[in-house]
CSV table of C-alpha atoms in Angstrom, one decimal:
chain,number,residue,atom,x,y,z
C,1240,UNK,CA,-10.2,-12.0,13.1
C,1241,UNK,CA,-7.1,-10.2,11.6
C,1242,UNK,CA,-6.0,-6.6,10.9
C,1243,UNK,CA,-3.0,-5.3,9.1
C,1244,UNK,CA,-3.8,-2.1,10.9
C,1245,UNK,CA,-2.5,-3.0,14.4
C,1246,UNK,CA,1.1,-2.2,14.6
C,1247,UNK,CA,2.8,1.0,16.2
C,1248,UNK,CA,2.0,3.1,19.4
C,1249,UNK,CA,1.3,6.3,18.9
C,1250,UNK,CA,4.5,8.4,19.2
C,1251,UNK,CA,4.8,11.2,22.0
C,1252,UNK,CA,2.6,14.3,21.0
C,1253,UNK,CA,4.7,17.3,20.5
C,1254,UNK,CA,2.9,21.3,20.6
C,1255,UNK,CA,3.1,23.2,17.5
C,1256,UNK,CA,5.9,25.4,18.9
C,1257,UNK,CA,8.2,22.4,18.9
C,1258,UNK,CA,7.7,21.7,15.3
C,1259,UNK,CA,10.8,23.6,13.3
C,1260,UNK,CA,9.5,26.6,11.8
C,1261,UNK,CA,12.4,25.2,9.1
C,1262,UNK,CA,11.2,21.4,8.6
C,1263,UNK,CA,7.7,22.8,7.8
C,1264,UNK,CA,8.6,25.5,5.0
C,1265,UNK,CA,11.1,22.7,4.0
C,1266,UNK,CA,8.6,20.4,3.3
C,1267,UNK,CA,6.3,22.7,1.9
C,1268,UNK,CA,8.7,24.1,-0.6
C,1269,UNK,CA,9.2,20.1,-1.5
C,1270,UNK,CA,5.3,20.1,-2.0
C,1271,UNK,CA,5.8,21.2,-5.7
C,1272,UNK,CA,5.2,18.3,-7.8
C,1273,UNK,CA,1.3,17.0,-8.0
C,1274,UNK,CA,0.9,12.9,-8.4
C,1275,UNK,CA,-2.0,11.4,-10.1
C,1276,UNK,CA,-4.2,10.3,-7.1
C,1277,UNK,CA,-6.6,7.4,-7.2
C,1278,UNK,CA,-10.2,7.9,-5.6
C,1279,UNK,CA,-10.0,4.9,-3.4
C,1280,UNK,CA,-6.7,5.3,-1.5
C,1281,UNK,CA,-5.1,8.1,0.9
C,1282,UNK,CA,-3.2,9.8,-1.6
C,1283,UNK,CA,-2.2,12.8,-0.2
C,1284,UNK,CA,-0.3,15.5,-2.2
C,1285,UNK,CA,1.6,17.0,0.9
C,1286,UNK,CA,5.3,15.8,1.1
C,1287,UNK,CA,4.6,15.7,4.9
C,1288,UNK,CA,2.3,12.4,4.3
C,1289,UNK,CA,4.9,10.9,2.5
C,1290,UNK,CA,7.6,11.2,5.5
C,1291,UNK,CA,9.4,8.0,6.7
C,1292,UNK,CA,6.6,6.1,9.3
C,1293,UNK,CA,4.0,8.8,8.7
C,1294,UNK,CA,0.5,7.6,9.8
C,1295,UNK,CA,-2.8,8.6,11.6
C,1296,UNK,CA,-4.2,6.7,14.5
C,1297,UNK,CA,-6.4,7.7,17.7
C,1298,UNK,CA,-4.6,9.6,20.1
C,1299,UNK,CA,-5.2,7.4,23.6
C,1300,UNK,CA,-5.6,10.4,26.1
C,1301,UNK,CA,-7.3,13.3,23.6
C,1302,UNK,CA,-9.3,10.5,21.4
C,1303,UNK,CA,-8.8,13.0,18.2
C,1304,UNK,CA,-7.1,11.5,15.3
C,1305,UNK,CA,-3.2,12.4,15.2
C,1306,UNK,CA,-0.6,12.4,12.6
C,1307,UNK,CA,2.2,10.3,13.7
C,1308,UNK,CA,5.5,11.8,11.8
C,1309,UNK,CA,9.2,11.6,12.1
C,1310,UNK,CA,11.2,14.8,11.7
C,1311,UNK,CA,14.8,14.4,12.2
C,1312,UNK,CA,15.2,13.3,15.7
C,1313,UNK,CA,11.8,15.0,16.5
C,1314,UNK,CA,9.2,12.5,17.1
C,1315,UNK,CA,5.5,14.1,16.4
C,1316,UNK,CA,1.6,13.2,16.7
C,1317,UNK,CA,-0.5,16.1,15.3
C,1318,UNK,CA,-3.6,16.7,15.4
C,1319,UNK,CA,-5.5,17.4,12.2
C,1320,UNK,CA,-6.0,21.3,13.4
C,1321,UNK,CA,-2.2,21.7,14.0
C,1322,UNK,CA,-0.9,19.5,11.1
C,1323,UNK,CA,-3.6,22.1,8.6
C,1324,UNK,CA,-1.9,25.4,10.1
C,1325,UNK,CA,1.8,24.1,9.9
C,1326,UNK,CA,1.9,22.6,6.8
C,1327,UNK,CA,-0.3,25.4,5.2
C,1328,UNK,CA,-2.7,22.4,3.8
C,1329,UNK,CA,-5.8,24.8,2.8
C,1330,UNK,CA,-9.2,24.5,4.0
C,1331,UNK,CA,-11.4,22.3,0.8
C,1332,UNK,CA,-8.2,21.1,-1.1
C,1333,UNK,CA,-7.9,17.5,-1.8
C,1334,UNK,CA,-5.4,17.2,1.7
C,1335,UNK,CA,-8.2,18.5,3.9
C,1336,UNK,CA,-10.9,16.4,2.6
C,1337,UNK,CA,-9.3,13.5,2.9
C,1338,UNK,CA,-8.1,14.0,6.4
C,1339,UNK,CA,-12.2,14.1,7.0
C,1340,UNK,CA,-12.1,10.3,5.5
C,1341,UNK,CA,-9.5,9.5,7.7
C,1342,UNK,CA,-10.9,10.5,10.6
C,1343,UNK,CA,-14.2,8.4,9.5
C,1344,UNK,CA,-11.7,5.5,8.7
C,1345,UNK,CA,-10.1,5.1,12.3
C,1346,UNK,CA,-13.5,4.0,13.2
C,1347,UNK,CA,-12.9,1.1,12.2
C,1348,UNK,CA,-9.3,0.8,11.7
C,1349,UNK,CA,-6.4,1.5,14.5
C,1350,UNK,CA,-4.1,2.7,12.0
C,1351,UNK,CA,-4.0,4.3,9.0
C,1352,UNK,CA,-1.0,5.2,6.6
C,1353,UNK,CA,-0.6,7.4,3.5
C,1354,UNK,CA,-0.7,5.3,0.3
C,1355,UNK,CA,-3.2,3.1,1.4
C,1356,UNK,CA,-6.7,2.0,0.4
C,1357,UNK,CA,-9.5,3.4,2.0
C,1358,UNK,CA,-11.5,1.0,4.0
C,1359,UNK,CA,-14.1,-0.6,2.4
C,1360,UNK,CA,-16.5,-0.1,5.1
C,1361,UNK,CA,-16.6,4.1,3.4
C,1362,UNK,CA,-16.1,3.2,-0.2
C,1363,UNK,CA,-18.8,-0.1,-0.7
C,1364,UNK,CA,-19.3,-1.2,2.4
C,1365,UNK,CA,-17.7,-4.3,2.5
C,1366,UNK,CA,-15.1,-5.0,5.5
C,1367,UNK,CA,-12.0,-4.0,5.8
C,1368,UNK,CA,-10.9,-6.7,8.0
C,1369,UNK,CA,-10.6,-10.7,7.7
C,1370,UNK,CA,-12.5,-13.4,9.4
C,1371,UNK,CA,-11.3,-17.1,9.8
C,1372,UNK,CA,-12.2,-20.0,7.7
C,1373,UNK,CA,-14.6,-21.2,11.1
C,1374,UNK,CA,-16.3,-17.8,11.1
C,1375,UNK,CA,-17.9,-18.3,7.7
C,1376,UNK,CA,-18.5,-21.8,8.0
C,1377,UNK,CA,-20.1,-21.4,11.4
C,1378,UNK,CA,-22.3,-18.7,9.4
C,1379,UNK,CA,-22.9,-21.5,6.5
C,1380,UNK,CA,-23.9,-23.5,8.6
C,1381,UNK,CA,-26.7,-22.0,11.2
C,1382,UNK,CA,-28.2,-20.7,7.5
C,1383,UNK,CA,-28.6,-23.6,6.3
C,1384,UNK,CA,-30.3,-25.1,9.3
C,1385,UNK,CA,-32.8,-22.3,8.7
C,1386,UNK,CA,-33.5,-23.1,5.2
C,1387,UNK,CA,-33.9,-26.8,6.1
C,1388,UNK,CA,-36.0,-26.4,9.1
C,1389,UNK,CA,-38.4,-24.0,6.9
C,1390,UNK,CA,-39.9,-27.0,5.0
C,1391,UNK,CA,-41.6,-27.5,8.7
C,1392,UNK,CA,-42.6,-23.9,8.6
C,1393,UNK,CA,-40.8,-23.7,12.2
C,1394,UNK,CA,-37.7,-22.0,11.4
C,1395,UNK,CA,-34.7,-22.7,14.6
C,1396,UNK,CA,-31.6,-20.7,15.2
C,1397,UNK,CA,-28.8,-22.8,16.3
C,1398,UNK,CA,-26.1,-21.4,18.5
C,1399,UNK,CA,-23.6,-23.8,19.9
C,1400,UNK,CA,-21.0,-24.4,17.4
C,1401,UNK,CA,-21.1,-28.8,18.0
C,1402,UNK,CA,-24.3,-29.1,18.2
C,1403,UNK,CA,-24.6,-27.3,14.8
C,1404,UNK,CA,-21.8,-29.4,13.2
C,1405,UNK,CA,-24.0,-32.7,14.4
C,1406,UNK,CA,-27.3,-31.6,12.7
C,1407,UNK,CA,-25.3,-30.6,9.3
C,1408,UNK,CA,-23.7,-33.8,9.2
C,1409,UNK,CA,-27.3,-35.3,10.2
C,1410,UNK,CA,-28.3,-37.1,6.2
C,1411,UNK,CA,-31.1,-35.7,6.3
C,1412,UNK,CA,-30.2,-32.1,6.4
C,1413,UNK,CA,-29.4,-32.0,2.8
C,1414,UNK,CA,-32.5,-33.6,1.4
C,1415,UNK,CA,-34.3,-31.1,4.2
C,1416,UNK,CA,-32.7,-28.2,2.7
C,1417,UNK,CA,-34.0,-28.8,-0.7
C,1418,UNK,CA,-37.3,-29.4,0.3
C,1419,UNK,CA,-37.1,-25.9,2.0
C,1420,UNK,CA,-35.1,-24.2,-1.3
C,1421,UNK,CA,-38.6,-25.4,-2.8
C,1422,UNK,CA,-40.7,-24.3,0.0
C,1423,UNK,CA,-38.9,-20.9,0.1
C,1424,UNK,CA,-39.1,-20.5,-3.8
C,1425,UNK,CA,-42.5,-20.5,-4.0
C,1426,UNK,CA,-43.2,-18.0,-1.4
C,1427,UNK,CA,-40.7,-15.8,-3.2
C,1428,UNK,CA,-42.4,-16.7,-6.6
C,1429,UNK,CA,-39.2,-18.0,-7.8
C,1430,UNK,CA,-39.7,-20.3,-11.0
C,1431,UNK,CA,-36.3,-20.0,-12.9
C,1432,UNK,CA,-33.0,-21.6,-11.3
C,1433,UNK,CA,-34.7,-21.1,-8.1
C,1434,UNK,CA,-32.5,-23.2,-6.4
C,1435,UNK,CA,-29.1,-21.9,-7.8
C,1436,UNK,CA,-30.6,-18.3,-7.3
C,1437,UNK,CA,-31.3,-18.9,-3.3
C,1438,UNK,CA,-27.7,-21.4,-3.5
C,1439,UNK,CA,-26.0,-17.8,-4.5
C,1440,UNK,CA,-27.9,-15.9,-1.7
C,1441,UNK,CA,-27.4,-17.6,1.2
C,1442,UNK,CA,-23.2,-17.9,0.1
C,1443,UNK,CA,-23.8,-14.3,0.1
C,1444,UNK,CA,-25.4,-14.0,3.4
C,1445,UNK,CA,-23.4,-16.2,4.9
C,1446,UNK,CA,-20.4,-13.9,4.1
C,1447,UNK,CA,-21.5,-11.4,5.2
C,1448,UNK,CA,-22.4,-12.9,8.9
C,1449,UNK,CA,-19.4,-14.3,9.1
C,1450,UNK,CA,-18.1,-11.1,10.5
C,1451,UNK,CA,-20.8,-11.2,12.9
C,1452,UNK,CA,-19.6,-14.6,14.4
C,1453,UNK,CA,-15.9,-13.7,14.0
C,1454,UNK,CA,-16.9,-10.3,16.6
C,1455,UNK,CA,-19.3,-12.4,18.6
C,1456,UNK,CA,-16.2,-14.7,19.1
C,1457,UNK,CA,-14.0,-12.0,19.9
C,1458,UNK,CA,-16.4,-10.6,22.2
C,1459,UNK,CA,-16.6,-13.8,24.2
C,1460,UNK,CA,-13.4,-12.5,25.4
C,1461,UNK,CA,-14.9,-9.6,27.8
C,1462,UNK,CA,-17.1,-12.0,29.3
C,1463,UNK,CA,-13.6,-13.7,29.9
C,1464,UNK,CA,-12.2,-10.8,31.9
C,1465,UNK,CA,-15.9,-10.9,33.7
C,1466,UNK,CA,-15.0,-14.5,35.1
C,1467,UNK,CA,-11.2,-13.3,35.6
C,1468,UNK,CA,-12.2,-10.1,37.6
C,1469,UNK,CA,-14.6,-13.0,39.6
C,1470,UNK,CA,-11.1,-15.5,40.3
C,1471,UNK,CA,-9.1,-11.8,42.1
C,1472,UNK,CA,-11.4,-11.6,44.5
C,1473,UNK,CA,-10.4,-15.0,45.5
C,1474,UNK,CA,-6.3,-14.2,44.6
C,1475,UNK,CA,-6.6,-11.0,46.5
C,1476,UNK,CA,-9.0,-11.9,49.5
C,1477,UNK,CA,-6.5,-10.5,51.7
C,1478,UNK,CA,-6.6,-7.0,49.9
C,1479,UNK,CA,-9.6,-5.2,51.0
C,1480,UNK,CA,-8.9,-2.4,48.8
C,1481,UNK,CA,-8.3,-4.3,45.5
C,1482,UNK,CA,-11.9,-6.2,46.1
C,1483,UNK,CA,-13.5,-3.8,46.8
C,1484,UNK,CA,-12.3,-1.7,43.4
C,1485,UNK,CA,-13.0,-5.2,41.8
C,1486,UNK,CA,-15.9,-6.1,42.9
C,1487,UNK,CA,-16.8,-2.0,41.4
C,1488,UNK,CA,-15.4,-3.3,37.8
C,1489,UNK,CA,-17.7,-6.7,38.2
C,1490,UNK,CA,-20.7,-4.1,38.4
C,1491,UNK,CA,-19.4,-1.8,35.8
C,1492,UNK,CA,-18.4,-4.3,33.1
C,1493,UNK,CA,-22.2,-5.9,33.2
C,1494,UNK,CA,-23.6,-2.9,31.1
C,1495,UNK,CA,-21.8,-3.5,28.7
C,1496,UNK,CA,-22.1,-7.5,27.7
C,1497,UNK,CA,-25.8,-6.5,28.4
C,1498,UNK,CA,-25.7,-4.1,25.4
C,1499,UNK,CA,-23.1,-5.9,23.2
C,1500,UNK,CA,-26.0,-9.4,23.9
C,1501,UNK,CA,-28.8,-7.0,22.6
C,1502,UNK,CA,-26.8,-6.0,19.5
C,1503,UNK,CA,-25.8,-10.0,18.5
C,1504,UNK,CA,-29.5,-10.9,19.4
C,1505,UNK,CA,-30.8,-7.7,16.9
C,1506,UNK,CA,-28.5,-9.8,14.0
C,1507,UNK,CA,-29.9,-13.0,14.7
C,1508,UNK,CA,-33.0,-11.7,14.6
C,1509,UNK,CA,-32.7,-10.3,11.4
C,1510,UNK,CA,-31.9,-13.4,9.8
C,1511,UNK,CA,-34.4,-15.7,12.1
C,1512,UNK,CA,-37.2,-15.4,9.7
C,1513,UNK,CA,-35.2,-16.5,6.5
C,1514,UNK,CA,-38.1,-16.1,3.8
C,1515,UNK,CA,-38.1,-12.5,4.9
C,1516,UNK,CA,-34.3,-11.9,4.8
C,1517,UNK,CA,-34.2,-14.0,1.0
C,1518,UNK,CA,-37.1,-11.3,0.0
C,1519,UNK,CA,-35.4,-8.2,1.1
C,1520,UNK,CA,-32.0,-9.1,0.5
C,1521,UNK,CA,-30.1,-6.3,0.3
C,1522,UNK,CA,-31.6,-4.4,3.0
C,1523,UNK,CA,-30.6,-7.2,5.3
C,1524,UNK,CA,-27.0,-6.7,4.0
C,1525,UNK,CA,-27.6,-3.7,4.7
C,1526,UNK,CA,-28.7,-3.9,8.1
C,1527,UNK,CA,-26.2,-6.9,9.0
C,1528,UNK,CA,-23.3,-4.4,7.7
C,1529,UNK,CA,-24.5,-1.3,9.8
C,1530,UNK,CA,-24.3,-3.7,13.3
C,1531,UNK,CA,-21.0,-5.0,12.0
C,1532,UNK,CA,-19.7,-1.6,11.9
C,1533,UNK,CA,-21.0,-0.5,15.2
C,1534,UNK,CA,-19.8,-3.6,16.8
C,1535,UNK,CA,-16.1,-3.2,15.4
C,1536,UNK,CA,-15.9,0.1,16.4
C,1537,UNK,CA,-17.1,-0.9,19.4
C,1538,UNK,CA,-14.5,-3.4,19.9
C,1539,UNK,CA,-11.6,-1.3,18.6
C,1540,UNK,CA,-12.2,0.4,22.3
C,1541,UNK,CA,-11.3,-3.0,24.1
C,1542,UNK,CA,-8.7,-4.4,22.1
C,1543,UNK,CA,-5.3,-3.4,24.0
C,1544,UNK,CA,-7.5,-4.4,27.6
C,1545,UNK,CA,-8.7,-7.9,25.9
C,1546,UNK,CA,-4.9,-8.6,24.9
C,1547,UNK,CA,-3.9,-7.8,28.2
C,1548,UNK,CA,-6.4,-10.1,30.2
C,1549,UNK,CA,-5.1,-12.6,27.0
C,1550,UNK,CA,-2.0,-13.2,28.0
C,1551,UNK,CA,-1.3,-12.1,31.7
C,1552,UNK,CA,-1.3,-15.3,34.2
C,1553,UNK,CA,-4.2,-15.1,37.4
C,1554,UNK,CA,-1.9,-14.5,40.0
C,1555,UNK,CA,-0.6,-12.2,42.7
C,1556,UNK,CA,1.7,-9.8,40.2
C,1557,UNK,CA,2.2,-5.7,39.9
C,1558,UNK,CA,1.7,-7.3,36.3
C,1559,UNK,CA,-2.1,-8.3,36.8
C,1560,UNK,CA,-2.3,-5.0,39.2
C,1561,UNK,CA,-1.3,-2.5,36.5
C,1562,UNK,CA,-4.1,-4.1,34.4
C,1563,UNK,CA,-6.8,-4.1,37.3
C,1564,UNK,CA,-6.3,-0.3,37.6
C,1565,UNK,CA,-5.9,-0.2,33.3
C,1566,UNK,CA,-9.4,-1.5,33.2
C,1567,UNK,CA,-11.2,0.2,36.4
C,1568,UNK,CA,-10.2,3.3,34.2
C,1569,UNK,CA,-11.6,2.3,31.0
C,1570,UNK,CA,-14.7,0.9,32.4
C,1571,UNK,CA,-15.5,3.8,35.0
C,1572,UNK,CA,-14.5,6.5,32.2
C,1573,UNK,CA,-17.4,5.0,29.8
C,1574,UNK,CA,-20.0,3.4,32.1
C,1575,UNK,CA,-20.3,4.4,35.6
C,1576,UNK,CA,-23.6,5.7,36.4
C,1577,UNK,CA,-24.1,9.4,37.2
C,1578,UNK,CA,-27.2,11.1,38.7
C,1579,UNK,CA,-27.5,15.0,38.4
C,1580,UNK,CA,-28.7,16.2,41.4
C,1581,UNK,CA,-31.3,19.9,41.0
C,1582,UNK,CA,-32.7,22.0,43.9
C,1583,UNK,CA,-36.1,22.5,44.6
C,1584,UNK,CA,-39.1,20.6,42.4
């Protein structure tokens, strides 16, 4: 899974005092000449959205989308409020409301610069991101296990990547899966190029689940740092404070593969009874989209900890410490339990 979003830190974030009273009316008084903008990219009309390694991201400690913008030697990252007051960008001009689409766009982006296109997830809800060759076949390929076990009438999803390869390469798949194109054609009342038809729908499916196996593979990776946390204990046995914080994060980092196994579980589902999601097509596009975009967003949260835990080496380092405390925060900031405590009945 790839992004072409994932470059830059945010730079340092500066008040509004400390941006020159001089650079703004400069670049407002350069804010003279209107381009012809396009409805499906981030073309602002402010000269400040065209300044040298302008663009928006999430601001790590506020979590409020940020302007990133060089200004001489002044290094900036304004939030949207600031930015609108300095740069006098008017409330309901075409710069305002497209700061509201970039805010909606760093859901499921990390960055986000002037000039580009809008993510697809807000404009036609296709992805803005790109799975791997394996992600799509690995979708391919448990579809059409479905369609050929439905000439039995007892439909199977397959999970394990080789032991799907084995059954498509099986000969009989292929004559199975016609038999169930047929079977599934007349419960749809299909009579004309019912074949091609449900040929073009499950290529179509399988598209769009291949971002669903290309996030379910990424996933896998904070189950990694589950098993990782597990060998520190063992590393650090002599450290009764690190195990015990550990042994904390072991806890904490179960809600969260719980929920993310309920959400991969809710897309399999969706596609288990295959006559149903052939009949109602596009509302299981629909559906599959809506959990890929929650589980991206999702993941957008993780990524800096699951590159860490990537590449550090299980060993006794002030590396692998820094990323022990990295992660206690992350996970006790979003899913430490908390019980409110009232007087009285």
């Amino acid at each position: 899974m790839s992004s072409s979003d994932d470059q830059n830190a945010p730079a340092p974030t500066n008040s509004a005092g400390e941006i020159g009273a001089d650079a703004a009316a400069k670049a407002a008084e350069e804010d003279k000449q209107v381009q012809p903008m396009r409805d499906t990219h981030f073309d602002f009309q402010h000269k400040v959205f065209s300044l040298p390694s302008a663009f928006f991201c999430v601001d790590p400690t506020s979590k409020d989308p940020v302007l990133n913008i060089l200004l001489g030697d002044l290094k900036a990252a304004l939030a949207f409020p600031t930015l609108l007051e300095s740069f006098h960008i008017e409330e309901g001009s075409h710069d305002e409301r497209l700061l509201e689409v970039v805010e909606q766009g760093l859901a499921y982006v990390k960055q986000i610069r002037p000039g580009e296109q809008i993510p697809g997830e807000l404009l036609d809800g296709r992805a803005s991101w790109s799975v791997e060759t394996r992600h799509l076949k690995l979708a391919k390929g448990r579809l059409t296990m479905q369609v050929a076990s439905a000439v039995k009438g007892n439909e199977i999803i397959v999970s394990d990547a080789d032991q799907l390869e084995q059954l498509i390469e099986d000969p009989q798949t292929q004559a199975r899966m016609k038999a169930g194109f047929q079977r599934i054609a007349e419960r749809l009342k299909i009579t004309e190029n019912a074949e091609q038809l449900l040929t073009d729908r499950i290529d179509d499916l399988a598209q769009e689940l291949s971002y669903i196996e290309a996030l379910r593979d990424r996933f896998k990776h904070i189950r990694k740092i589950e098993t990782k946390l597990g060998k520190l204990v063992t590393i650090y046995r002599t450290d009764r404070t690190f195990c015990s914080e550990v042994n904390r994060m072991q806890g904490l980092i179960r809600k969260p593969l719980r929920e993310y196994d309920l959400i991969f579980d809710q897309a399999d589902a969706q596609t288990g009874d295959i006559v149903g999601a052939l009949k109602d097509f596009h509302a299981t596009v629909q559906f599959i989209r809506k959990i890929r975009d929650d589980l991206r967003t999702k993941l957008l949260e993780w990524e800096d900890l699951l590159h860490g835990w990537d590449v550090v080496g299980l060993e006794r380092s002030a590396q692998i410490e820094q990323l022990q405390k990295q992660t206690y925060r992350f996970l006790a900031s979003r899913y430490i339990e908390t019980t409110v405590w009232k007087r009285g009945g």
